[in-house]
PDB file of C-alpha atoms in Angstrom:
ATOM      1  CA  MET A   1     175.897  91.137  15.818  1.00 62.00           C
ATOM      2  CA  ALA A   2     175.707  91.716  12.053  1.00 79.00           C
ATOM      3  CA  GLU A   3     172.391  91.462  10.278  1.00 93.00           C
ATOM      4  CA  GLU A   4     171.846  88.463   8.049  1.00 96.00           C
ATOM      5  CA  ILE A   5     171.582  89.184   4.341  1.00 98.00           C
ATOM      6  CA  ILE A   6     169.186  87.526   1.915  1.00 98.00           C
ATOM      7  CA  VAL A   7     169.697  87.686  -1.835  1.00 98.00           C
ATOM      8  CA  ALA A   8     166.524  86.880  -3.745  1.00 98.00           C
ATOM      9  CA  GLY A   9     165.190  87.260  -7.239  1.00 98.00           C
ATOM     10  CA  TRP A  10     165.534  85.771 -10.689  1.00 97.00           C
ATOM     11  CA  MET A  11     167.715  85.698 -13.789  1.00 96.00           C
ATOM     12  CA  ASP A  12     166.475  85.032 -17.321  1.00 96.00           C
ATOM     13  CA  TYR A  13     168.432  83.359 -20.120  1.00 94.00           C
ATOM     14  CA  GLU A  14     167.429  82.178 -23.553  1.00 92.00           C
ATOM     15  CA  PRO A  15     165.640  78.823 -23.119  1.00 91.00           C
ATOM     16  CA  ALA A  16     168.499  77.012 -24.901  1.00 90.00           C
ATOM     17  CA  ASP A  17     170.992  78.446 -22.358  1.00 92.00           C
ATOM     18  CA  ARG A  18     169.033  78.164 -19.103  1.00 94.00           C
ATOM     19  CA  ASP A  19     169.838  74.532 -18.295  1.00 92.00           C
ATOM     20  CA  THR A  20     173.542  75.049 -19.019  1.00 92.00           C
ATOM     21  CA  MET A  21     173.612  78.049 -16.690  1.00 93.00           C
ATOM     22  CA  LEU A  22     171.685  76.143 -14.057  1.00 94.00           C
ATOM     23  CA  ARG A  23     174.251  73.305 -14.099  1.00 93.00           C
ATOM     24  CA  HIS A  24     177.053  75.825 -13.536  1.00 93.00           C
ATOM     25  CA  LEU A  25     175.083  77.558 -10.790  1.00 94.00           C
ATOM     26  CA  LEU A  26     174.411  74.272  -9.013  1.00 94.00           C
ATOM     27  CA  GLU A  27     178.133  73.489  -9.022  1.00 94.00           C
ATOM     28  CA  VAL A  28     179.109  76.921  -7.703  1.00 95.00           C
ATOM     29  CA  GLY A  29     176.404  76.505  -5.058  1.00 96.00           C
ATOM     30  CA  LYS A  30     177.924  73.226  -3.873  1.00 96.00           C
ATOM     31  CA  ARG A  31     181.327  74.853  -3.525  1.00 96.00           C
ATOM     32  CA  THR A  32     179.900  77.942  -1.870  1.00 97.00           C
ATOM     33  CA  ARG A  33     178.072  75.918   0.784  1.00 97.00           C
ATOM     34  CA  ALA A  34     181.096  73.667   1.364  1.00 97.00           C
ATOM     35  CA  GLU A  35     183.829  76.320   1.394  1.00 97.00           C
ATOM     36  CA  GLU A  36     182.230  79.483   2.764  1.00 97.00           C
ATOM     37  CA  PRO A  37     181.233  79.402   6.444  1.00 97.00           C
ATOM     38  CA  GLY A  38     179.340  82.682   6.011  1.00 97.00           C
ATOM     39  CA  CYS A  39     176.879  81.044   3.616  1.00 98.00           C
ATOM     40  CA  LEU A  40     173.747  79.797   5.376  1.00 97.00           C
ATOM     41  CA  ASP A  41     171.793  78.846   2.241  1.00 97.00           C
ATOM     42  CA  TYR A  42     172.407  78.990  -1.510  1.00 97.00           C
ATOM     43  CA  ALA A  43     169.776  77.757  -3.945  1.00 96.00           C
ATOM     44  CA  MET A  44     169.305  78.265  -7.664  1.00 96.00           C
ATOM     45  CA  THR A  45     166.276  76.563  -9.200  1.00 97.00           C
ATOM     46  CA  ALA A  46     164.613  76.385 -12.585  1.00 97.00           C
ATOM     47  CA  ASP A  47     161.261  78.140 -12.601  1.00 97.00           C
ATOM     48  CA  PRO A  48     158.690  75.451 -13.492  1.00 96.00           C
ATOM     49  CA  THR A  49     156.459  77.929 -15.337  1.00 96.00           C
ATOM     50  CA  ASP A  50     159.050  79.916 -17.312  1.00 96.00           C
ATOM     51  CA  GLY A  51     161.612  78.197 -19.553  1.00 95.00           C
ATOM     52  CA  ARG A  52     163.982  81.170 -19.318  1.00 96.00           C
ATOM     53  CA  ARG A  53     163.986  81.819 -15.577  1.00 97.00           C
ATOM     54  CA  ILE A  54     166.291  80.726 -12.760  1.00 97.00           C
ATOM     55  CA  ARG A  55     165.113  81.584  -9.248  1.00 98.00           C
ATOM     56  CA  VAL A  56     167.768  82.777  -6.788  1.00 97.00           C
ATOM     57  CA  TYR A  57     167.806  82.485  -3.000  1.00 98.00           C
ATOM     58  CA  GLU A  58     170.878  83.003  -0.834  1.00 98.00           C
ATOM     59  CA  ARG A  59     171.260  83.652   2.890  1.00 98.00           C
ATOM     60  CA  TRP A  60     174.459  85.010   4.441  1.00 98.00           C
ATOM     61  CA  VAL A  61     175.570  85.687   8.009  1.00 97.00           C
ATOM     62  CA  SER A  62     176.526  89.268   7.050  1.00 97.00           C
ATOM     63  CA  GLN A  63     177.165  91.688   4.219  1.00 96.00           C
ATOM     64  CA  GLU A  64     180.867  91.060   4.718  1.00 97.00           C
ATOM     65  CA  ALA A  65     180.368  87.336   4.058  1.00 97.00           C
ATOM     66  CA  LEU A  66     178.473  88.123   0.852  1.00 98.00           C
ATOM     67  CA  ASP A  67     181.176  90.590  -0.241  1.00 97.00           C
ATOM     68  CA  GLU A  68     183.853  87.942   0.397  1.00 97.00           C
ATOM     69  CA  HIS A  69     181.852  85.441  -1.690  1.00 97.00           C
ATOM     70  CA  PHE A  70     182.416  87.566  -4.789  1.00 96.00           C
ATOM     71  CA  THR A  71     186.206  87.374  -4.324  1.00 97.00           C
ATOM     72  CA  THR A  72     186.479  83.568  -4.114  1.00 97.00           C
ATOM     73  CA  ALA A  73     188.230  81.376  -6.651  1.00 95.00           C
ATOM     74  CA  HIS A  74     185.065  79.424  -7.442  1.00 94.00           C
ATOM     75  CA  ILE A  75     183.199  82.632  -8.341  1.00 94.00           C
ATOM     76  CA  ARG A  76     186.079  83.738 -10.593  1.00 94.00           C
ATOM     77  CA  GLU A  77     186.043  80.302 -12.263  1.00 92.00           C
ATOM     78  CA  PHE A  78     182.256  80.418 -12.626  1.00 90.00           C
ATOM     79  CA  ARG A  79     182.388  83.833 -14.294  1.00 89.00           C
ATOM     80  CA  ALA A  80     185.091  82.640 -16.687  1.00 90.00           C
ATOM     81  CA  VAL A  81     183.128  79.613 -17.904  1.00 86.00           C
ATOM     82  CA  THR A  82     179.744  81.346 -18.062  1.00 85.00           C
ATOM     83  CA  SER A  83     180.622  84.496 -19.970  1.00 78.00           C
ATOM     84  CA  ALA A  84     179.028  83.364 -23.262  1.00 75.00           C
ATOM     85  CA  PRO A  85     175.330  82.931 -22.416  1.00 76.00           C
ATOM     86  CA  ALA A  86     174.059  86.437 -21.826  1.00 80.00           C
ATOM     87  CA  ARG A  87     171.331  87.170 -19.351  1.00 86.00           C
ATOM     88  CA  VAL A  88     168.275  88.606 -21.040  1.00 92.00           C
ATOM     89  CA  GLY A  89     166.795  89.903 -17.800  1.00 93.00           C
ATOM     90  CA  ALA A  90     167.317  89.908 -14.064  1.00 94.00           C
ATOM     91  CA  SER A  91     165.873  91.135 -10.817  1.00 97.00           C
ATOM     92  CA  LEU A  92     168.158  90.477  -7.859  1.00 97.00           C
ATOM     93  CA  LYS A  93     167.900  92.284  -4.542  1.00 98.00           C
ATOM     94  CA  THR A  94     169.593  92.078  -1.163  1.00 97.00           C
ATOM     95  CA  PHE A  95     167.581  92.286   2.035  1.00 97.00           C
ATOM     96  CA  SER A  96     168.946  92.973   5.516  1.00 96.00           C
ATOM     97  CA  VAL A  97     167.265  90.855   8.148  1.00 94.00           C
ATOM     98  CA  ALA A  98     166.739  92.786  11.357  1.00 89.00           C
ATOM     99  CA  VAL A  99     164.514  90.188  13.028  1.00 90.00           C
ATOM    100  CA  ALA A 100     163.826  86.548  12.215  1.00 89.00           C
ATOM    101  CA  ARG A 101     161.468  84.128  13.896  1.00 90.00           C
ATOM    102  CA  SER A 102     160.297  80.606  13.247  1.00 92.00           C
ATOM    103  CA  LEU A 103     157.096  80.338  11.266  1.00 90.00           C
ATOM    104  CA  ARG A 104     155.774  77.606  13.549  1.00 87.00           C
TER     105      ARG A 104
END
């Protein structure tokens, strides 16, 4: 069985652009969860302590599912409509999950 993949980190935008980007990210998240069976979780949230930052958390059944995500129509559309606001910083990493267990 393939290892699950987690994408986690943050992206920074100018404060005037963050909420616009977040709206687009929320829409692409809805489509990703609805249309991609390999997506287990997809969440983009505004950081409550930093007016520039969007927190990123995604969970995928495999690296192949994540790779396929980047080829979808909704990601192409997202990239086309969000090309103007430039990121001013980012830290995004992928993690392979070898073992997972319930916290409680």
